[in-house]
Tab-separated table of C-alpha atoms and ligand atoms in Angstrom:
chain	number	residue	atom	x	y	z
A	1	MET	CA	19.048	-4.376	15.709
A	2	PHE	CA	16.807	-5.401	12.855
A	3	SER	CA	16.774	-8.731	11.126
A	4	PRO	CA	18.423	-8.513	7.725
A	5	ILE	CA	15.879	-8.278	4.951
A	6	VAL	CA	16.207	-10.584	2.024
A	7	PHE	CA	16.748	-9.608	-1.582
A	8	HIS	CA	13.124	-9.747	-2.697
A	9	SER	CA	10.063	-11.911	-2.630
A	10	PRO	CA	10.977	-15.246	-4.173
A	11	LEU	CA	7.419	-15.321	-5.461
A	12	ALA	CA	7.636	-12.380	-7.822
A	13	ILE	CA	7.468	-14.503	-10.941
A	14	ILE	CA	5.679	-17.817	-11.077
A	15	THR	CA	4.825	-20.413	-13.635
A	16	LYS	CA	1.296	-21.386	-14.612
A	17	ASP	CA	1.454	-24.535	-12.466
A	18	GLU	CA	2.642	-22.578	-9.455
A	19	LYS	CA	-0.139	-20.106	-10.038
A	20	LYS	CA	-2.651	-22.942	-10.029
A	21	ALA	CA	-1.246	-24.293	-6.777
A	22	ARG	CA	-1.387	-20.875	-5.189
A	23	ASN	CA	-4.967	-20.343	-6.291
A	24	ALA	CA	-5.840	-23.665	-4.686
A	25	LYS	CA	-4.256	-22.538	-1.426
A	26	MET	CA	-6.090	-19.235	-1.548
A	27	ALA	CA	-9.327	-21.124	-2.210
A	28	ALA	CA	-8.670	-23.089	0.978
A	29	ILE	CA	-8.310	-19.816	2.904
A	30	ILE	CA	-11.613	-18.602	1.486
A	31	GLU	CA	-13.246	-21.862	2.556
A	32	ARG	CA	-11.720	-21.530	6.042
A	33	TYR	CA	-13.547	-18.239	6.665
A	34	LYS	CA	-16.744	-18.979	4.763
A	35	ASP	CA	-19.008	-19.100	7.813
A	36	LYS	CA	-17.483	-16.036	9.426
A	37	VAL	CA	-17.839	-13.996	6.223
A	38	SER	CA	-21.460	-15.087	5.741
A	39	THR	CA	-22.425	-13.198	8.920
A	40	LEU	CA	-20.948	-9.856	7.785
A	41	PRO	CA	-22.971	-6.886	6.474
A	42	LYS	CA	-22.747	-6.668	2.675
A	43	GLN	CA	-23.098	-3.779	0.197
A	44	GLU	CA	-22.589	-3.306	-3.504
A	45	SER	CA	-19.425	-1.352	-4.292
A	46	TRP	CA	-17.837	-0.467	-7.611
A	47	MET	CA	-17.350	-2.748	-10.619
A	48	ASN	CA	-20.214	-5.084	-9.700
A	49	MET	CA	-18.327	-6.055	-6.590
A	50	ASP	CA	-19.893	-6.723	-3.206
A	51	VAL	CA	-17.992	-5.517	-0.177
A	52	TYR	CA	-18.263	-6.862	3.343
A	53	LYS	CA	-17.976	-4.818	6.513
A	54	TYR	CA	-15.437	-6.284	8.886
A	55	GLN	CA	-14.347	-4.466	12.040
A	56	GLY	CA	-15.613	-1.151	10.683
A	57	PHE	CA	-14.104	-1.327	7.159
A	58	TRP	CA	-15.204	-2.681	3.778
A	59	TYR	CA	-13.419	-5.409	1.820
A	60	HIS	CA	-14.184	-7.496	-1.221
A	61	GLN	CA	-14.719	-11.181	-0.661
A	62	GLY	CA	-13.115	-14.233	-2.256
A	63	PHE	CA	-11.444	-14.074	-5.645
A	64	TRP	CA	-11.696	-10.767	-7.459
A	65	TYR	CA	-9.794	-9.908	-10.623
A	66	HIS	CA	-6.210	-10.757	-9.718
A	67	GLY	CA	-6.872	-13.348	-7.032
A	68	ALA	CA	-8.002	-13.256	-3.432
A	69	ASN	CA	-5.433	-10.689	-2.367
A	70	PHE	CA	-6.753	-8.001	-0.001
A	71	SER	CA	-10.032	-9.871	0.424
A	72	VAL	CA	-11.755	-9.986	3.790
A	73	GLU	CA	-10.570	-13.591	4.109
A	74	ALA	CA	-6.997	-12.459	3.441
A	75	VAL	CA	-7.310	-9.973	6.290
A	76	MET	CA	-8.671	-12.667	8.606
A	77	ALA	CA	-5.901	-15.084	7.656
A	78	ALA	CA	-3.232	-12.443	8.249
A	79	GLN	CA	-4.792	-11.776	11.654
A	80	ASP	CA	-4.685	-15.468	12.536
A	81	ASP	CA	-1.393	-16.484	10.973
A	82	LEU	CA	1.030	-13.594	11.128
A	83	LYS	CA	3.612	-13.828	13.878
A	84	ALA	CA	5.436	-10.533	13.891
A	85	LYS	CA	8.859	-10.202	15.470
A	86	PRO	CA	9.918	-7.137	17.482
A	87	THR	CA	12.499	-6.370	14.799
A	88	ASP	CA	9.956	-6.266	11.975
A	89	VAL	CA	8.861	-3.137	10.172
A	90	PHE	CA	5.394	-2.793	8.644
A	91	LEU	CA	4.538	-0.140	6.064
A	92	ALA	CA	0.852	0.712	6.235
A	93	SER	CA	-1.498	2.787	4.093
A	94	HIS	CA	-4.933	3.155	2.618
A	95	PRO	CA	-4.651	2.089	-1.054
A	96	LYS	CA	-3.302	4.732	-3.455
A	97	SER	CA	-1.732	6.874	-0.745
A	98	GLY	CA	1.940	6.444	-1.624
A	99	THR	CA	2.554	2.814	-0.629
A	100	THR	CA	4.807	2.014	-3.581
A	101	TRP	CA	6.971	5.063	-2.945
A	102	LEU	CA	7.216	4.334	0.775
A	103	LYS	CA	8.136	0.713	0.056
A	104	ALA	CA	10.944	1.821	-2.233
A	105	LEU	CA	12.277	4.384	0.229
A	106	ALA	CA	12.196	2.103	3.277
A	107	TYR	CA	13.757	-0.754	1.336
A	108	ALA	CA	16.483	1.468	-0.106
A	109	ILE	CA	17.243	2.959	3.299
A	110	MET	CA	17.412	-0.383	5.094
A	111	THR	CA	19.519	-2.149	2.484
A	112	ARG	CA	21.824	0.721	1.578
A	113	THR	CA	25.007	-0.869	2.847
A	114	LYS	CA	24.210	-4.094	1.035
A	115	PHE	CA	23.326	-2.757	-2.398
A	116	LYS	CA	25.196	-0.242	-4.442
A	117	ILE	CA	23.061	2.321	-6.227
A	118	ASP	CA	24.343	2.789	-9.712
A	119	LEU	CA	21.802	4.601	-11.825
A	120	ALA	CA	24.255	4.725	-14.701
A	121	SER	CA	24.863	0.994	-15.066
A	122	ASN	CA	21.217	0.215	-14.274
A	123	LEU	CA	22.059	-3.196	-12.892
A	124	THR	CA	23.204	-3.317	-9.331
A	125	HIS	CA	20.278	-2.383	-7.113
A	126	PRO	CA	17.081	-4.514	-6.861
A	127	LEU	CA	14.978	-1.377	-7.280
A	128	LEU	CA	16.625	-0.920	-10.669
A	129	THR	CA	15.289	-4.226	-11.884
A	130	ILE	CA	12.190	-5.220	-9.878
A	131	SER	CA	9.124	-3.524	-8.444
A	132	PRO	CA	9.008	-2.135	-4.886
A	133	HIS	CA	6.064	-4.517	-4.426
A	134	ASP	CA	8.410	-7.451	-5.001
A	135	CYS	CA	10.934	-6.053	-2.543
A	136	VAL	CA	8.310	-5.457	0.153
A	137	PRO	CA	5.326	-7.828	-0.050
A	138	PHE	CA	1.910	-7.169	1.455
A	139	ILE	CA	0.828	-9.461	4.292
A	140	GLU	CA	-2.654	-9.767	2.829
A	141	THR	CA	-1.468	-11.186	-0.494
A	142	ASP	CA	-0.560	-14.686	-1.497
A	143	SER	CA	3.176	-13.962	-1.060
A	144	PHE	CA	2.584	-14.244	2.641
A	145	LEU	CA	-0.727	-16.064	2.975
A	146	ILE	CA	0.258	-19.279	1.269
A	147	ASN	CA	3.487	-19.348	3.220
A	148	PRO	CA	2.872	-17.780	6.657
A	149	SER	CA	6.415	-18.420	7.811
A	150	TYR	CA	7.537	-16.073	5.045
A	151	ASN	CA	8.521	-12.788	6.596
A	152	ASN	CA	11.460	-10.806	5.343
A	153	GLY	CA	11.463	-8.252	8.148
A	154	LEU	CA	9.997	-5.487	6.015
A	155	MET	CA	6.388	-6.028	5.014
A	156	ALA	CA	3.423	-3.875	4.007
A	157	THR	CA	-0.292	-3.793	4.658
A	158	HIS	CA	-3.490	-1.923	3.839
A	159	ILE	CA	-5.170	-3.301	6.991
A	160	PRO	CA	-6.555	-0.557	9.298
A	161	TYR	CA	-4.774	-0.089	12.611
A	162	ASN	CA	-7.490	-1.627	14.790
A	163	SER	CA	-7.590	-4.748	12.637
A	164	LEU	CA	-3.850	-5.367	12.487
A	165	PRO	CA	-2.753	-8.850	13.523
A	166	GLU	CA	-2.282	-8.707	17.301
A	167	SER	CA	1.366	-9.691	17.115
A	168	ILE	CA	2.173	-6.526	15.160
A	169	ILE	CA	1.007	-4.465	18.112
A	170	ASN	CA	2.130	-6.798	20.908
A	171	SER	CA	5.603	-7.485	19.561
A	172	GLY	CA	6.335	-3.759	19.635
A	173	CYS	CA	7.578	-3.730	16.051
A	174	ARG	CA	7.613	-0.494	14.082
A	175	ILE	CA	4.916	0.751	11.762
A	176	VAL	CA	5.203	3.516	9.186
A	177	TYR	CA	1.936	4.895	7.831
A	178	VAL	CA	1.568	7.140	4.800
A	179	CYS	CA	-1.542	9.248	4.297
A	180	ARG	CA	-2.583	11.346	1.292
A	181	ASN	CA	-5.240	13.873	0.439
A	182	PRO	CA	-8.494	11.890	-0.053
A	183	LYS	CA	-9.318	13.703	-3.319
A	184	ASP	CA	-6.041	12.579	-4.901
A	185	VAL	CA	-6.463	9.105	-3.405
A	186	PHE	CA	-9.893	8.866	-4.962
A	187	VAL	CA	-8.770	9.923	-8.437
A	188	SER	CA	-5.772	7.603	-8.260
A	189	PHE	CA	-8.004	4.725	-7.076
A	190	TRP	CA	-10.536	5.361	-9.845
A	191	HIS	CA	-7.853	5.217	-12.520
A	192	PHE	CA	-6.346	2.133	-10.939
A	193	ILE	CA	-9.551	0.079	-10.769
A	194	ASN	CA	-10.536	0.940	-14.312
A	195	GLY	CA	-7.005	0.061	-15.420
A	196	LEU	CA	-7.389	-3.384	-13.830
A	197	ASN	CA	-10.375	-3.993	-15.915
A	198	ASP	CA	-10.128	-6.118	-19.038
A	199	ASP	CA	-13.855	-5.807	-19.577
A	200	ALA	CA	-14.998	-2.319	-20.589
A	201	SER	CA	-18.604	-3.143	-19.719
A	202	THR	CA	-17.756	-3.237	-16.018
A	203	SER	CA	-15.651	-0.065	-15.934
A	204	VAL	CA	-16.954	2.453	-13.448
A	205	SER	CA	-17.772	6.097	-14.172
A	206	LEU	CA	-16.155	8.820	-12.110
A	207	LYS	CA	-19.576	9.811	-10.805
A	208	ASP	CA	-20.500	6.320	-9.602
A	209	ALA	CA	-17.070	5.721	-8.116
A	210	PHE	CA	-17.304	9.055	-6.337
A	211	GLU	CA	-20.581	8.138	-4.664
A	212	ILE	CA	-19.107	4.895	-3.429
A	213	PHE	CA	-15.830	6.392	-2.236
A	214	SER	CA	-17.429	9.354	-0.488
A	215	SER	CA	-19.925	7.127	1.283
A	216	GLY	CA	-17.019	5.018	2.529
A	217	ILE	CA	-17.894	1.693	0.914
A	218	SER	CA	-14.907	1.413	-1.396
A	219	PRO	CA	-12.458	-1.358	-0.456
A	220	HIS	CA	-10.590	-0.422	2.771
A	221	GLY	CA	-12.918	2.529	3.254
A	222	PRO	CA	-13.897	4.749	4.846
A	223	ILE	CA	-10.525	6.330	4.124
A	224	TRP	CA	-10.928	8.901	6.895
A	225	ASP	CA	-11.304	6.244	9.593
A	226	HIS	CA	-8.309	4.399	8.164
A	227	VAL	CA	-6.153	7.504	8.480
A	228	ILE	CA	-7.479	8.466	11.925
A	229	GLY	CA	-6.730	5.018	13.367
A	230	TYR	CA	-3.039	5.269	12.495
A	231	HIS	CA	-2.841	8.943	13.345
A	232	LYS	CA	-4.092	8.281	16.875
A	233	ALA	CA	-1.710	5.353	17.222
A	234	SER	CA	1.189	7.585	16.169
A	235	LEU	CA	0.297	10.007	18.972
A	236	GLU	CA	-0.103	7.241	21.547
A	237	ARG	CA	2.986	5.259	20.508
A	238	PRO	CA	5.289	7.699	18.702
A	239	ASP	CA	8.318	5.447	19.111
A	240	LYS	CA	6.472	2.625	17.316
A	241	VAL	CA	4.209	4.350	14.788
A	242	LEU	CA	5.463	6.998	12.364
A	243	PHE	CA	2.807	8.977	10.487
A	244	LEU	CA	3.928	10.355	7.120
A	245	ASN	CA	2.165	12.458	4.592
A	246	TYR	CA	2.507	12.082	0.795
A	247	GLU	CA	2.275	15.832	0.252
A	248	GLU	CA	5.029	16.537	2.803
A	249	MET	CA	7.202	13.889	1.181
A	250	GLN	CA	6.782	15.655	-2.140
A	251	LYS	CA	7.488	19.060	-0.603
A	252	ASP	CA	10.559	18.167	1.444
A	253	ALA	CA	11.760	14.703	0.501
A	254	ASN	CA	15.172	15.263	2.053
A	255	ASN	CA	13.829	15.944	5.518
A	256	GLU	CA	11.167	13.219	5.338
A	257	VAL	CA	13.651	10.588	4.195
A	258	LYS	CA	16.085	11.476	6.973
A	259	ASN	CA	13.253	11.221	9.532
A	260	LEU	CA	12.148	7.924	8.098
A	261	ALA	CA	15.679	6.512	8.258
A	262	LYS	CA	16.018	7.603	11.870
A	263	PHE	CA	12.702	6.056	12.845
A	264	LEU	CA	13.595	2.790	11.102
A	265	GLY	CA	16.812	2.610	13.105
A	266	TYR	CA	19.014	3.305	10.090
A	267	PRO	CA	19.901	6.998	10.511
A	268	PHE	CA	22.165	8.592	7.931
A	269	THR	CA	25.650	9.337	9.205
A	270	GLU	CA	27.120	12.800	8.792
A	271	GLU	CA	29.384	11.401	6.143
A	272	GLU	CA	26.489	9.883	4.247
A	273	GLU	CA	24.648	13.184	4.343
A	274	ALA	CA	27.732	15.075	3.212
A	275	THR	CA	28.351	12.699	0.319
A	276	GLY	CA	24.803	12.870	-1.036
A	277	LYS	CA	23.480	9.460	0.077
A	278	VAL	CA	20.071	10.911	0.974
A	279	GLU	CA	19.683	12.514	-2.449
A	280	GLU	CA	20.876	9.317	-4.113
A	281	ILE	CA	18.111	7.319	-2.419
A	282	ILE	CA	15.505	9.968	-3.266
A	283	LYS	CA	16.555	9.798	-6.896
A	284	LEU	CA	16.534	6.001	-6.949
A	285	CYS	CA	12.983	6.006	-5.542
A	286	SER	CA	11.701	8.911	-7.603
A	287	PHE	CA	8.535	8.514	-9.628
A	288	ASP	CA	10.402	8.962	-12.900
A	289	ASN	CA	13.018	6.385	-12.085
A	290	LEU	CA	10.622	3.757	-10.742
A	291	ARG	CA	8.243	4.254	-13.637
A	292	GLU	CA	11.072	3.710	-16.085
A	293	VAL	CA	12.216	0.529	-14.309
A	294	ASN	CA	8.667	-0.829	-14.125
A	295	LYS	CA	7.730	-0.152	-17.714
A	296	PRO	CA	5.922	-3.001	-19.462
A	297	ASN	CA	6.817	-5.712	-20.042
A	298	LYS	CA	9.816	-7.487	-18.668
A	299	ASP	CA	8.202	-10.527	-17.109
A	300	GLY	CA	5.389	-11.382	-19.438
A	301	ASP	CA	1.740	-11.428	-18.444
A	302	GLU	CA	1.501	-15.197	-18.282
A	303	THR	CA	3.719	-15.467	-15.270
A	304	SER	CA	3.257	-12.240	-13.369
A	305	THR	CA	1.439	-12.848	-10.104
A	306	VAL	CA	-0.526	-9.714	-9.526
A	307	VAL	CA	-1.244	-6.422	-11.210
A	308	SER	CA	1.256	-5.287	-13.834
A	309	ASP	CA	4.003	-3.169	-12.270
A	310	GLU	CA	3.361	-0.112	-14.426
A	311	ALA	CA	-0.136	0.307	-12.914
A	312	PHE	CA	1.426	1.742	-9.774
A	313	PHE	CA	2.979	4.701	-11.585
A	314	ARG	CA	0.455	7.036	-13.138
A	315	LYS	CA	1.347	10.706	-12.519
A	316	GLY	CA	2.746	10.879	-8.987
A	317	LYS	CA	1.607	14.476	-8.475
A	318	VAL	CA	-0.028	16.412	-5.668
A	319	GLY	CA	-3.404	17.950	-6.550
A	320	ASP	CA	-4.082	16.092	-9.806
A	321	SER	CA	-7.668	15.489	-8.616
A	322	ILE	CA	-8.544	19.052	-9.597
A	323	ASN	CA	-8.283	17.942	-13.226
A	324	TYR	CA	-11.040	15.371	-12.756
A	325	LEU	CA	-13.433	16.357	-9.980
A	326	THR	CA	-16.324	18.771	-10.343
A	327	THR	CA	-16.583	21.734	-7.975
A	328	GLU	CA	-19.368	19.938	-6.174
A	329	MET	CA	-17.316	16.770	-5.735
A	330	ILE	CA	-14.444	18.808	-4.329
A	331	GLN	CA	-16.779	20.524	-1.899
A	332	ILE	CA	-18.260	17.233	-0.739
A	333	LEU	CA	-14.921	15.533	-0.111
A	334	ASP	CA	-13.435	18.652	1.509
A	335	LYS	CA	-16.423	18.917	3.837
A	336	ILE	CA	-16.238	15.287	4.950
A	337	THR	CA	-12.480	15.536	5.422
A	338	LYS	CA	-12.769	18.740	7.435
A	339	GLU	CA	-15.418	17.252	9.700
A	340	LYS	CA	-13.656	13.931	10.161
A	341	TYR	CA	-10.218	15.433	10.830
A	342	ASP	CA	-11.590	18.218	13.020
A	343	GLY	CA	-9.290	18.738	16.002
A	344	LEU	CA	-6.672	16.373	14.602
A	345	ASP	CA	-3.354	17.580	13.330
A	346	ILE	CA	-3.567	15.874	9.945
A	347	SER	CA	-2.337	18.067	7.127
A	348	ILE	CA	-3.670	17.265	3.668
B	401	LIG	P1	-1.160	0.841	-3.914
B	401	LIG	O1	-1.966	1.200	-2.718
B	401	LIG	O2	-1.954	0.138	-4.973
B	401	LIG	O3	0.118	0.151	-3.580
B	401	LIG	P2	0.073	3.417	-4.003
B	401	LIG	O4	1.494	3.203	-4.333
B	401	LIG	O5	-0.293	3.652	-2.588
B	401	LIG	O6	-0.783	2.226	-4.623
B	401	LIG	O7	-0.482	4.653	-4.816
B	401	LIG	C1	-0.206	4.850	-6.162
B	401	LIG	C2	0.001	6.344	-6.343
B	401	LIG	O8	1.330	6.682	-5.915
B	401	LIG	C3	-0.111	6.751	-7.793
B	401	LIG	O9	-0.627	8.075	-7.744
B	401	LIG	P3	-1.370	8.784	-9.001
B	401	LIG	O10	-2.401	7.832	-9.486
B	401	LIG	O11	-1.966	10.040	-8.435
B	401	LIG	O12	-0.321	9.059	-10.001
B	401	LIG	C4	1.337	6.698	-8.228
B	401	LIG	O13	1.613	7.437	-9.391
B	401	LIG	C5	2.019	7.281	-7.013
B	401	LIG	N1	3.448	6.925	-6.939
B	401	LIG	C6	4.007	5.723	-7.187
B	401	LIG	N2	5.336	5.788	-7.026
B	401	LIG	C7	5.629	7.058	-6.680
B	401	LIG	C8	6.859	7.746	-6.401
B	401	LIG	N3	8.007	7.132	-6.466
B	401	LIG	N4	6.760	9.047	-6.064
B	401	LIG	C9	5.573	9.684	-6.005
B	401	LIG	N5	4.395	9.088	-6.274
B	401	LIG	C10	4.416	7.793	-6.606
């Protein structure tokens, strides 16, 4: 059976002093990997940011905007420090592929006997008051990195399959991956990075961002290799790696959520299905509901640790990229995707 997961990250809200202490700890991690990073190939990516190629994928280095989260050093530290248990569950994805939604669903499924869902009273369930990112922290953020013994049994990562900390593979714990159409990922990513930006002079045009994304040098890129790594793993180890698809989740949430619950070891009982538990969880984790809960600004900017919660809820639609990309851009991304996924059963 799985270890019980705790209420939420105790690090969701921090004071200025705590933030300073955490930055100091992250600085120490950056220092720890300084020599290793200095040997890596480097390229310019978007927003005046250099990215470093590590084990086939690109990452920013050191502190960038909201801290050193997701940096190449953060990946290295997770690789060295994470000790996964066989009962753990890791939710994996390329950025902007449906991570927040998957976090909410997995958390709601796994804690459903502990927390009552009461959409009317708006008070009882953690997902009605805090972000899915506070319920399920990333291993390559300071929530975990400054406190490596912190592990609540349900964690998330953007690290590609081949770079996962060895204990995640060796312990035999479960991994759920969510993939999404690269065109929608790109448009979502572009909005997200420009939204992070306080300084308009460093915002990136769609055209420039497109060149970077399609050539694979955006952070965690190339997206296609990211997806393929987990897809292959899901074929080789189907009992340990579940491969989900954002578009399928939108099309048939009921079926996908039941599958997810089964894979996680928390299948819905007949009674739960008959009494609408699946639909209740889908509604709790719906875009509209989560966006409402994560509206600005409950916590105040001074104390929030990372990106503001609302940034993770833009439109939540399939195919929105058509409203932004030129015909040529669509053709380019479709061609790369077709070639890369050739012979693989990856629906997009
Ligand atoms: P992350 O990698 O930074 O954690 P991630 O959650 O993977 O981000 O992706 C964000 C996308 O998921 C956004 O897509 P959009 O820009 O095309 O709108 C966001 O709106 C969408 N999203 C977030 N929550 C949900 C949800 N509950 N249902 C469907 N889509 C969602």
